[in-house]
């Protein structure tokens, strides 16, 4: 940020929040998108997918937060290389409006980023608290007065429809999650298949409510662990082949792999609790907080995005 | 915000959060202060007091949020007039780094801003939820990557020591509240006197804990109402004449009349809950949230700032 010269008066910016709309036609209304990605590893496929997004890039600001680990340093270097390519040397239509890169200041709770290690139940609370703090730091630091929407997109989402932003915003929902799947090669059928990946998009169940009720205030209920069956209705399992991509379901918990949020939901105060909030944490706690603020989250069982397969 | 020309590549900003310090010597370390004020009325004394602050103004960014009411329109006009005077025509050392003015987009729950009406118990929950949303909108929208500290200062704080920022930051606390008093003319003694004003700075009591325990999850416990005695230890009553201004007490609830917060506390996710959070709301809920994130709030019983007397 440049120093202010004595001759030029310092900037005074006035924003009428009524004029910052978030509508079903964001492109027509020239609405700004803040696309936020917490990033531990850089995947070229993630960047290639970003470049393919057809929403006008001059309306997209990118924000990244990377940990201060060896892995984070490598990812930062790789990211900066691609940014320089796109922003300096790429075609004008590829260039994003602006880009912010934050380096986290606290150490992540877990050094290993291996998928098996990450998903161990015992590691989840500490890990998700670290993730929540990283998401909050990124959000609080980058959300300015002119963003209409915040698109959360994990660094390992390597494939989305190019019209992702228009498609999601078209639903005009305060919080909306597509269904996150993973492609894999099935050794038995010898075919390319896909399977559900993100189990944090769910509708609550009585069993889960009772489990939570019996827990201490600081305990958290996690999804996708055999040791703790919740009988929640997972959006991951609601996908129906060939069915309407626009089909919506209300959700009580959401994941962060891909999530479109009206900026006003965050401005109202909805963040990612790094502590147990109604026995929920991070993105799932965010869904609960959005609900308490009067914003109902929804999901799209048949609209898919794809997670990298390690 | 100016459009980006095709010839100049869009800005890429990199921040190492480790380098954004918040220390006991903010002036020496050139730390940026974000001074945030929700404003329903404009008082010339508030602005005059701001101008008297000795912390280098070129390190202070001001952020305001005003309601979209007739009163809010008048306050905005008055504020803008003073800003123009200071920023365009005033001496260079008076000018602040930059200024953001937000106009709220939702209607406040109460039209009347009369002190008696405002303080009625029945009105408090809705009113404080509105205030919490206004504070969050202001915070989420103005906190950038380079702020070290956030100073919350209400629009009706008309007198503080000129060294307020240095004095408070000198304690190097994550969250620190001075004691907010009000000057008045005592008809009996015929002398200028002062009395406590902000009752939201307190230490918890067993009675209050029990009251909260018996309440529903959505109910809130309020301070300073005879109908609901909490027996909390109020900082307002801890002031001792002529005693050490640096004397600190730990707090469980804080007010927002004047409050210095390390920006990282907010970046971690601490906001002003517009809903019951541990049966607390707004600034008191914020204190609880800061604590849950590992940041202990403190107060200065003998260090005073003064609220306007209507
Ligand atoms: N800033 C930051 N990002 C992280 C950290 N750990 C993981 N991430 C990123 O956060 C997102 C979610 O993490 P990931 O490990 O993929 O979670 P999973 O796919 O749900 O197991 C991905 O974009 C990661 O690159 C961390 O410690 N700091
Ligand atoms: N933006 C905004 N500010 C408000 C609103 N109501 C009050 N304020 C401001 O918020 C602060 C606290 O409100 P105030 O009415 O003084 O509360 P009290 O002194 O605790 O009774 C003051 O700076 C007010 O000017 C509102 O509806 N919107
Ligand atoms: Mn992942
Ligand atoms: Mn006041």
XYZ file of C-alpha atoms and ligand atoms in Angstrom:
678
model
C 0.000 0.000 0.000
C 1.541 3.256 -1.133
C 2.271 6.070 1.305
C -0.030 9.025 1.135
C 1.449 12.176 -0.267
C 0.760 15.435 1.576
C -0.696 17.029 -1.493
C -3.430 14.465 -2.073
C -6.072 14.132 0.654
C -6.368 10.595 2.037
C -9.147 8.492 0.540
C -12.663 8.626 1.926
C -14.804 5.795 0.659
C -18.567 5.710 1.101
C -20.589 2.556 0.641
C -24.300 2.220 0.671
C -24.710 -1.444 1.558
C -28.137 -1.444 -0.095
C -26.412 -1.007 -3.432
C -24.226 -4.104 -3.032
C -26.704 -6.666 -4.344
C -26.424 -10.452 -4.494
C -28.920 -11.589 -7.112
C -29.735 -14.550 -9.354
C -28.118 -12.620 -12.215
C -24.720 -11.639 -10.804
C -23.134 -11.200 -14.233
C -25.903 -8.905 -15.465
C -25.654 -6.898 -12.258
C -21.836 -6.830 -12.321
C -21.572 -8.388 -8.879
C -18.139 -8.968 -7.366
C -17.161 -12.456 -6.237
C -14.562 -13.099 -3.573
C -13.178 -16.572 -4.222
C -11.454 -17.920 -1.095
C -9.166 -20.927 -0.900
C -7.262 -22.291 2.076
C -4.324 -24.053 0.447
C -1.862 -26.584 1.838
C -0.874 -27.998 -1.568
C -0.989 -26.509 -5.036
C -2.576 -28.582 -7.796
C -2.149 -27.359 -11.385
C -5.602 -28.830 -12.115
C -7.147 -26.474 -9.548
C -5.653 -23.454 -11.301
C -6.592 -24.744 -14.755
C -10.168 -25.161 -13.530
C -10.217 -21.582 -12.153
C -9.053 -20.292 -15.525
C -11.913 -22.121 -17.226
C -14.571 -20.375 -15.081
C -16.725 -18.341 -17.459
C -17.782 -15.750 -14.882
C -16.027 -12.495 -15.889
C -12.619 -12.710 -14.267
C -12.455 -8.946 -13.800
C -15.254 -9.405 -11.238
C -13.399 -12.122 -9.311
C -10.961 -11.401 -6.496
C -8.931 -14.379 -5.329
C -7.848 -14.860 -1.730
C -5.526 -17.604 -0.484
C -4.206 -18.588 2.901
C -1.297 -21.007 3.149
C 0.372 -22.493 6.209
C 3.929 -21.599 7.183
C 5.237 -25.142 6.707
C 7.654 -26.588 4.181
C 4.659 -27.856 2.201
C 3.039 -24.419 2.459
C 6.182 -22.735 1.173
C 6.257 -25.051 -1.843
C 2.580 -24.439 -2.534
C 3.091 -20.660 -2.266
C 5.939 -20.770 -4.767
C 3.933 -22.892 -7.235
C 0.861 -20.669 -6.813
C 2.835 -17.484 -7.373
C 4.356 -18.915 -10.523
C 0.926 -19.612 -12.007
C -0.396 -16.232 -10.866
C 2.464 -14.423 -12.573
C 1.802 -16.381 -15.763
C -1.893 -15.557 -15.785
C -1.868 -12.010 -14.476
C 1.204 -10.743 -16.323
C 1.463 -12.768 -19.478
C -1.905 -14.421 -20.012
C -4.739 -13.118 -22.179
C -6.609 -10.179 -20.613
C -9.809 -12.190 -20.189
C -8.001 -14.742 -17.993
C -6.799 -12.122 -15.522
C -8.542 -11.827 -12.164
C -9.453 -8.512 -10.601
C -6.950 -8.799 -7.777
C -5.273 -11.451 -5.677
C -4.385 -11.616 -1.994
C -2.068 -14.249 -0.568
C -1.861 -14.660 3.190
C 0.655 -16.736 5.037
C -0.856 -18.099 8.241
C 0.915 -17.245 11.473
C 0.174 -20.183 13.681
C 1.467 -23.687 13.237
C -1.009 -26.257 11.958
C -1.924 -28.857 14.573
C -0.886 -31.717 12.337
C 2.253 -31.782 10.269
C 1.098 -34.587 7.985
C -1.343 -33.876 5.203
C -1.742 -37.505 4.205
C -5.424 -38.354 3.570
C -5.597 -41.307 5.970
C -3.913 -39.398 8.799
C -6.090 -36.307 8.249
C -9.322 -38.225 8.503
C -8.588 -40.076 11.772
C -11.361 -39.264 14.233
C -8.949 -38.403 17.057
C -7.172 -35.839 14.887
C -10.304 -34.189 13.584
C -11.153 -31.707 16.324
C -7.703 -30.097 16.433
C -7.383 -30.189 12.652
C -10.755 -28.652 12.017
C -10.105 -25.943 14.610
C -6.932 -25.036 12.718
C -8.877 -25.017 9.447
C -11.595 -22.838 10.997
C -9.050 -20.281 12.189
C -7.416 -20.261 8.745
C -10.787 -19.725 7.045
C -11.676 -16.932 9.494
C -8.344 -15.157 9.033
C -8.785 -15.334 5.271
C -12.377 -14.127 5.447
C -11.964 -11.295 7.955
C -8.906 -10.038 6.105
C -10.160 -10.077 2.520
C -13.890 -9.312 2.672
C -14.238 -5.694 1.610
C -17.306 -3.527 1.177
C -17.920 -4.356 -2.472
C -18.122 -8.155 -2.547
C -21.575 -9.567 -3.251
C -20.712 -13.233 -2.953
C -18.044 -15.367 -1.333
C -17.182 -18.624 -3.093
C -15.293 -21.046 -0.872
C -13.332 -23.471 -3.013
C -10.792 -25.920 -1.646
C -7.392 -26.134 -3.298
C -8.006 -29.755 -4.272
C -11.199 -29.135 -6.237
C -9.912 -29.925 -9.668
C -13.059 -30.006 -11.757
C -16.264 -27.959 -11.754
C -18.657 -26.888 -14.489
C -17.147 -23.727 -16.062
C -20.415 -21.922 -15.294
C -20.105 -22.806 -11.582
C -20.598 -19.257 -10.284
C -23.545 -18.390 -12.521
C -25.160 -21.790 -11.873
C -24.935 -21.542 -8.096
C -25.836 -17.849 -7.847
C -28.820 -18.544 -10.122
C -30.479 -20.267 -7.151
C -30.383 -17.001 -5.207
C -29.719 -18.810 -1.931
C -27.841 -17.339 1.025
C -25.701 -20.484 1.405
C -25.501 -23.153 -1.307
C -23.354 -26.280 -1.590
C -22.840 -28.389 -4.728
C -22.161 -32.096 -4.223
C -18.463 -32.942 -3.988
C -17.425 -36.242 -5.588
C -14.149 -37.927 -6.427
C -13.203 -39.734 -9.634
C -11.329 -43.033 -9.353
C -10.378 -46.018 -11.394
C -12.237 -49.142 -10.337
C -9.822 -52.078 -10.487
C -12.668 -54.599 -10.609
C -14.892 -53.098 -13.263
C -11.807 -51.596 -14.966
C -13.696 -48.420 -15.501
C -13.488 -44.802 -14.481
C -16.005 -44.348 -11.692
C -16.922 -41.692 -9.175
C -17.795 -41.765 -5.484
C -19.034 -39.258 -2.894
C -16.278 -37.278 -1.160
C -17.610 -34.513 1.105
C -19.771 -35.842 3.945
C -20.227 -32.515 5.702
C -23.321 -31.606 3.701
C -26.175 -33.154 5.662
C -29.651 -32.924 7.081
C -29.897 -33.460 10.792
C -31.346 -36.601 12.398
C -32.943 -37.312 15.750
C -30.122 -39.696 16.585
C -27.533 -36.977 15.972
C -29.560 -34.522 18.050
C -29.689 -37.014 20.911
C -25.980 -37.777 20.629
C -25.240 -34.064 20.764
C -27.618 -33.587 23.688
C -25.687 -36.174 25.705
C -22.320 -34.609 24.919
C -20.427 -31.984 26.848
C -20.594 -28.431 25.564
C -17.051 -28.613 24.210
C -17.455 -31.939 22.421
C -18.066 -32.210 18.716
C -20.089 -34.570 16.594
C -18.358 -35.587 13.385
C -19.752 -36.988 10.194
C -18.486 -39.952 8.214
C -17.036 -42.067 11.067
C -18.207 -45.620 11.676
C -17.352 -45.231 15.385
C -20.080 -42.584 15.735
C -23.090 -43.268 13.501
C -25.346 -40.229 13.305
C -27.986 -41.387 10.815
C -27.974 -37.916 9.341
C -29.180 -37.728 5.740
C -25.991 -37.101 3.785
C -26.263 -35.111 0.568
C -23.365 -37.199 -0.742
C -25.821 -40.114 -1.036
C -28.714 -38.123 -2.471
C -27.238 -37.799 -5.971
C -29.380 -39.415 -8.649
C -27.870 -40.110 -12.022
C -29.327 -38.082 -14.849
C -31.640 -36.156 -12.546
C -32.243 -32.404 -12.378
C -29.052 -30.541 -11.540
C -31.146 -27.728 -10.122
C -32.853 -29.913 -7.511
C -32.375 -28.334 -4.062
C -32.438 -29.758 -0.553
C -32.273 -27.774 2.691
C -29.154 -28.549 4.747
C -28.229 -28.305 8.426
C -24.500 -28.896 7.979
C -22.301 -27.860 5.066
C -18.802 -28.662 3.888
C -16.255 -26.189 2.597
C -14.951 -27.976 -0.481
C -17.202 -25.740 -2.600
C -19.723 -23.368 -1.087
C -21.332 -20.179 -2.342
C -22.304 -17.686 0.364
C -23.928 -14.280 0.045
C -21.395 -11.840 1.479
C -24.063 -10.404 3.773
C -24.296 -13.725 5.598
C -20.667 -13.306 6.620
C -21.174 -9.587 7.288
C -23.953 -10.474 9.715
C -21.298 -12.357 11.657
C -21.401 -15.904 10.315
C -17.886 -17.347 10.591
C -16.317 -20.777 11.047
C -16.373 -21.609 14.764
C -12.988 -23.062 15.782
C -14.713 -24.266 18.964
C -17.743 -26.476 19.541
C -20.854 -24.524 18.552
C -23.974 -26.602 19.152
C -21.475 -29.489 19.135
C -20.459 -28.576 15.606
C -17.213 -27.108 14.323
C -15.815 -25.267 11.288
C -18.018 -25.404 8.156
C -20.694 -27.445 9.934
C -20.747 -24.896 12.749
C -20.937 -22.170 10.102
C -24.158 -23.692 8.727
C -25.671 -23.664 12.206
C -24.574 -20.066 12.736
C -26.026 -18.970 9.385
C -29.303 -20.601 10.419
C -29.293 -18.795 13.755
C -28.841 -15.568 11.829
C -31.887 -16.400 9.761
C -30.202 -17.726 6.616
C -31.160 -21.268 5.549
C -28.433 -23.286 3.768
C -29.276 -25.447 0.759
C -27.501 -28.075 -1.284
C -27.630 -29.407 -4.840
C -27.399 -33.230 -4.750
C -27.104 -33.547 -8.536
C -24.763 -30.673 -9.246
C -21.233 -32.012 -8.910
C -17.736 -30.782 -8.387
C -14.741 -33.094 -8.102
C -12.052 -33.511 -5.484
C -8.519 -34.550 -6.374
C -7.706 -38.205 -5.880
C -4.387 -38.523 -4.047
C -12.129 1.611 -6.779
C -10.577 2.392 -10.121
C -10.975 0.074 -13.081
C -7.973 -1.938 -14.068
C -6.293 -0.938 -17.257
C -5.246 -3.673 -19.653
C -1.676 -2.532 -19.714
C -1.077 -2.810 -15.976
C -1.385 -6.295 -14.474
C -3.933 -6.522 -11.642
C -2.507 -6.207 -8.146
C -1.211 -9.242 -6.304
C -0.691 -8.554 -2.627
C 1.220 -10.897 -0.347
C 0.990 -10.691 3.417
C 2.990 -12.640 5.904
C 0.727 -12.502 8.943
C 3.755 -13.045 11.187
C 4.959 -9.584 10.210
C 1.771 -7.828 11.295
C 2.649 -7.386 14.968
C 0.531 -6.013 17.803
C 2.966 -4.953 20.514
C 3.188 -2.754 23.612
C 4.996 -0.170 21.452
C 2.677 0.251 18.475
C 4.029 3.683 17.575
C 7.637 2.506 17.579
C 6.645 -0.495 15.467
C 4.472 1.598 13.116
C 1.397 -0.541 13.779
C -1.850 0.280 12.003
C -4.979 0.936 14.041
C -8.462 0.410 12.673
C -10.766 2.674 14.676
C -14.384 1.515 14.337
C -17.476 3.461 15.318
C -21.141 2.549 14.903
C -22.835 5.922 14.712
C -26.500 6.870 15.085
C -25.802 10.506 16.000
C -22.866 12.764 15.304
C -21.380 14.703 18.215
C -18.805 17.417 17.434
C -17.127 16.553 20.754
C -16.487 13.018 19.508
C -14.687 14.332 16.433
C -12.753 16.938 18.419
C -11.595 14.160 20.749
C -10.480 12.013 17.784
C -8.430 14.921 16.463
C -6.706 15.256 19.828
C -5.485 11.633 19.796
C -1.692 11.748 19.756
C -1.215 8.395 18.035
C 0.112 9.205 14.530
C -3.004 9.804 12.460
C -1.354 8.444 9.341
C -1.461 5.033 11.054
C -5.175 5.295 11.874
C -7.926 4.157 9.517
C -11.431 5.211 10.519
C -14.493 3.068 9.832
C -18.092 4.131 10.451
C -21.430 2.447 10.045
C -24.619 4.510 10.174
C -28.247 3.412 9.996
C -30.472 4.309 7.045
C -32.856 6.409 9.116
C -33.531 10.135 9.100
C -31.276 10.455 12.132
C -28.619 8.380 10.352
C -28.804 10.615 7.298
C -28.279 13.699 9.415
C -25.360 12.101 11.230
C -23.801 11.066 7.906
C -24.028 14.611 6.575
C -22.500 16.091 9.738
C -19.754 13.465 9.783
C -18.871 14.051 6.146
C -18.628 17.767 6.717
C -16.102 17.308 9.518
C -14.189 14.713 7.502
C -13.872 17.089 4.568
C -12.622 19.823 6.884
C -9.979 17.605 8.447
C -8.859 15.562 5.467
C -8.879 18.315 2.833
C -8.243 21.536 4.649
C -6.842 20.612 8.061
C -3.150 20.428 8.991
C -1.396 17.335 7.601
C -0.833 15.843 11.070
C -4.591 15.811 11.732
C -5.402 13.733 8.656
C -6.196 10.083 9.074
C -4.813 7.377 6.822
C -8.145 6.576 5.210
C -11.819 6.582 6.057
C -14.644 4.191 5.212
C -18.290 5.084 5.740
C -20.885 2.330 5.497
C -24.606 2.833 5.410
C -26.351 -0.134 7.002
C -28.868 -1.974 4.886
C -31.354 -3.283 7.380
C -33.741 -1.225 9.427
C -32.872 -0.838 13.092
C -35.310 -2.613 15.394
C -36.109 0.567 17.280
C -36.701 3.917 15.717
C -36.236 5.894 18.897
C -32.742 6.616 20.137
C -33.855 8.225 23.362
C -31.763 6.985 26.320
C -34.691 5.868 28.471
C -36.368 3.975 25.628
C -33.097 2.375 24.557
C -32.354 0.968 27.975
C -35.721 -0.706 28.628
C -35.144 -4.376 29.348
C -37.797 -5.571 26.895
C -36.168 -3.641 24.054
C -32.652 -4.754 24.784
C -32.462 -8.105 23.017
C -33.686 -6.813 19.654
C -31.674 -3.619 19.984
C -28.451 -5.364 20.851
C -28.941 -7.861 18.027
C -29.192 -4.917 15.623
C -26.070 -3.380 17.150
C -24.222 -6.704 16.887
C -25.064 -7.010 13.189
C -23.947 -3.426 12.595
C -20.640 -4.055 14.394
C -20.083 -7.268 12.427
C -20.833 -5.627 9.085
C -18.396 -2.845 9.939
C -15.727 -5.270 11.120
C -15.972 -7.854 8.326
C -15.990 -5.104 5.716
C -13.101 -2.936 6.921
C -10.575 -5.273 8.556
C -7.790 -5.658 6.027
C -4.553 -7.603 6.193
C -2.431 -4.805 7.642
C -4.312 -3.748 10.785
C -2.595 -4.648 14.053
C -5.272 -3.354 16.404
C -8.977 -2.583 16.305
C -10.178 0.218 18.563
C -13.935 0.190 19.094
C -15.126 3.637 20.079
C -18.755 4.632 20.324
C -19.905 7.844 18.633
C -20.909 9.338 21.978
C -17.512 8.977 23.646
C -16.627 12.624 23.904
C -13.549 12.598 26.103
C -10.566 10.274 26.408
C -6.939 10.842 27.328
C -5.185 11.978 24.101
C -2.730 9.106 24.553
C -5.612 6.570 24.635
C -4.188 4.258 21.964
C -0.628 4.196 23.318
C -1.892 3.800 26.895
C -4.168 0.862 26.117
C -1.788 -0.886 23.709
C 0.958 -0.500 26.322
C -0.765 -3.246 28.318
C -0.220 -5.668 25.451
C -3.556 -7.387 26.109
C -5.660 -9.125 23.464
C -8.839 -7.367 24.615
C -8.762 -4.340 26.936
C -11.551 -2.050 28.149
C -11.116 1.320 29.862
C -13.817 2.357 32.345
C -16.601 4.396 30.763
C -18.034 7.179 32.935
C -20.384 10.098 32.390
C -19.994 13.652 33.641
C -23.030 15.404 35.091
C -23.979 18.403 37.133
C -25.183 17.489 40.592
C -28.127 19.757 41.479
C -27.675 19.033 45.190
C -23.977 19.508 45.667
C -23.977 22.062 42.827
C -20.798 20.563 41.511
C -19.626 18.832 38.394
C -19.565 15.138 39.208
C -19.117 11.867 37.371
C -20.857 8.514 37.516
C -20.332 5.066 35.976
C -21.938 4.603 32.554
C -21.011 1.286 30.901
C -22.164 -1.741 32.902
C -21.150 -4.335 30.348
C -17.621 -4.679 31.713
C -17.927 -7.322 34.424
C -16.602 -10.378 36.152
C -18.975 -13.290 36.300
C -20.786 -14.421 39.469
C -22.214 -17.743 40.595
C -25.684 -16.194 40.686
C -25.391 -15.114 37.058
C -24.092 -18.556 36.092
C -27.087 -20.175 37.794
C -29.528 -17.739 36.201
C -28.044 -18.522 32.812
C -28.136 -22.250 33.531
C -31.876 -22.074 34.173
C -32.553 -20.103 31.000
C -33.407 -21.366 27.554
C -30.624 -21.464 25.004
C -32.013 -18.435 23.182
C -32.493 -16.260 26.259
C -30.053 -13.583 27.264
C -28.852 -12.310 30.588
C -28.513 -8.540 30.744
C -26.532 -6.354 33.074
C -27.682 -3.239 34.883
C -31.387 -4.110 35.339
C -32.980 -4.204 38.768
C -35.493 -6.801 37.516
C -32.683 -9.288 37.017
C -29.933 -8.933 39.630
C -26.822 -10.881 38.615
C -24.398 -10.001 41.394
C -21.651 -9.822 38.842
C -18.676 -7.671 39.832
C -19.044 -4.588 37.657
C -15.891 -2.764 36.619
C -17.940 0.433 36.694
C -17.885 0.186 40.513
C -14.232 -0.798 40.828
C -12.843 2.657 40.104
C -10.833 4.097 42.986
C -10.062 7.759 43.024
C -6.414 8.649 42.654
C -5.389 5.003 42.238
C -3.122 3.475 39.613
C -4.498 3.974 36.108
C -2.592 0.908 34.974
C -4.332 -1.434 37.413
C -5.842 -4.367 35.488
C -8.678 -6.753 36.240
C -9.658 -9.808 34.179
C -13.152 -9.531 32.682
C -15.782 -12.031 31.501
C -18.032 -9.496 29.789
C -17.023 -6.310 27.980
C -18.813 -3.258 26.647
C -18.193 -1.587 23.332
C -18.099 2.075 24.302
C -14.304 1.881 24.154
C -12.431 -1.360 23.600
C -9.001 -2.151 22.204
C -8.708 -5.542 20.496
C -5.727 -7.153 18.812
C -6.772 -7.623 15.203
C -5.805 -11.287 15.387
C -8.551 -11.901 17.945
C -11.079 -10.884 15.311
C -9.177 -12.761 12.590
C -9.471 -15.915 14.672
C -13.214 -15.481 14.344
C -14.262 -13.446 17.378
C -17.286 -11.359 16.365
C -20.341 -9.885 18.085
C -22.982 -12.606 18.345
C -26.386 -11.176 17.335
C -27.927 -14.276 18.952
C -27.660 -15.707 22.449
C -24.174 -17.170 22.883
C -23.835 -18.735 26.317
C -26.849 -16.530 27.111
C -24.830 -13.453 26.192
C -25.179 -11.123 23.240
C -23.198 -8.494 21.302
C -20.092 -7.167 23.106
C -20.668 -9.418 26.122
C -20.954 -12.411 23.790
C -17.796 -11.201 22.064
C -15.883 -11.410 25.363
C -17.049 -14.998 25.838
C -16.080 -15.857 22.275
C -12.633 -14.296 22.683
C -12.176 -16.405 25.816
C -13.202 -19.565 23.995
C -10.593 -18.752 21.385
C -7.980 -18.500 24.114
C -7.829 -14.708 24.524
C -8.527 -13.363 28.030
C -10.157 -9.890 28.198
C -8.998 -7.342 30.771
C -10.255 -4.019 32.025
C -8.765 -0.868 33.583
C -11.019 0.286 36.447
C -9.094 3.530 36.973
C -8.492 4.509 33.369
C -11.505 6.539 32.275
C -13.231 7.636 29.123
C -16.421 9.714 29.127
C -19.821 9.188 27.522
C -21.930 12.085 26.336
C -24.679 13.201 28.677
C -27.928 13.620 26.740
N -4.166 -22.492 5.128
C -4.238 -23.797 5.346
N -4.905 -24.587 4.487
C -4.973 -25.908 4.736
C -4.374 -26.488 5.874
N -4.626 -27.828 5.845
C -5.363 -28.064 4.738
N -5.575 -26.902 4.048
C -6.381 -26.706 2.833
O -7.733 -26.685 3.274
C -8.594 -27.379 2.392
C -9.234 -28.579 3.073
O -8.231 -29.418 3.570
P -8.101 -30.951 3.122
O -6.890 -31.478 3.820
O -8.155 -31.082 1.644
O -9.405 -31.541 3.766
P -10.278 -32.801 3.323
O -10.234 -32.936 1.815
O -11.634 -32.432 3.847
O -9.647 -33.938 4.032
C -7.718 -27.758 1.208
O -7.866 -26.721 0.273
C -6.317 -27.786 1.785
O -5.346 -27.473 0.795
C -3.658 -25.622 6.777
O -3.095 -26.034 7.783
N -3.643 -24.286 6.471
N -24.898 1.847 12.829
C -25.684 2.008 13.885
N -25.200 2.564 15.014
C -26.026 2.713 16.074
C -27.381 2.294 16.028
N -27.924 2.571 17.238
C -26.954 3.122 17.995
N -25.801 3.220 17.299
C -24.467 3.679 17.758
O -23.925 2.596 18.499
C -23.270 3.054 19.682
C -23.948 2.509 20.931
O -25.291 2.893 20.937
P -25.926 3.752 22.131
O -27.325 3.998 21.717
O -25.068 4.925 22.426
O -25.848 2.711 23.312
P -25.723 2.952 24.864
O -24.937 4.210 25.129
O -25.045 1.705 25.327
O -27.127 3.046 25.331
C -23.283 4.559 19.594
O -22.065 4.926 18.980
C -24.469 4.865 18.701
O -24.292 6.081 18.000
C -27.870 1.713 14.813
O -29.031 1.347 14.669
N -26.983 1.601 13.777
Mn -9.577 -31.833 0.367
Mn -23.888 5.428 24.043
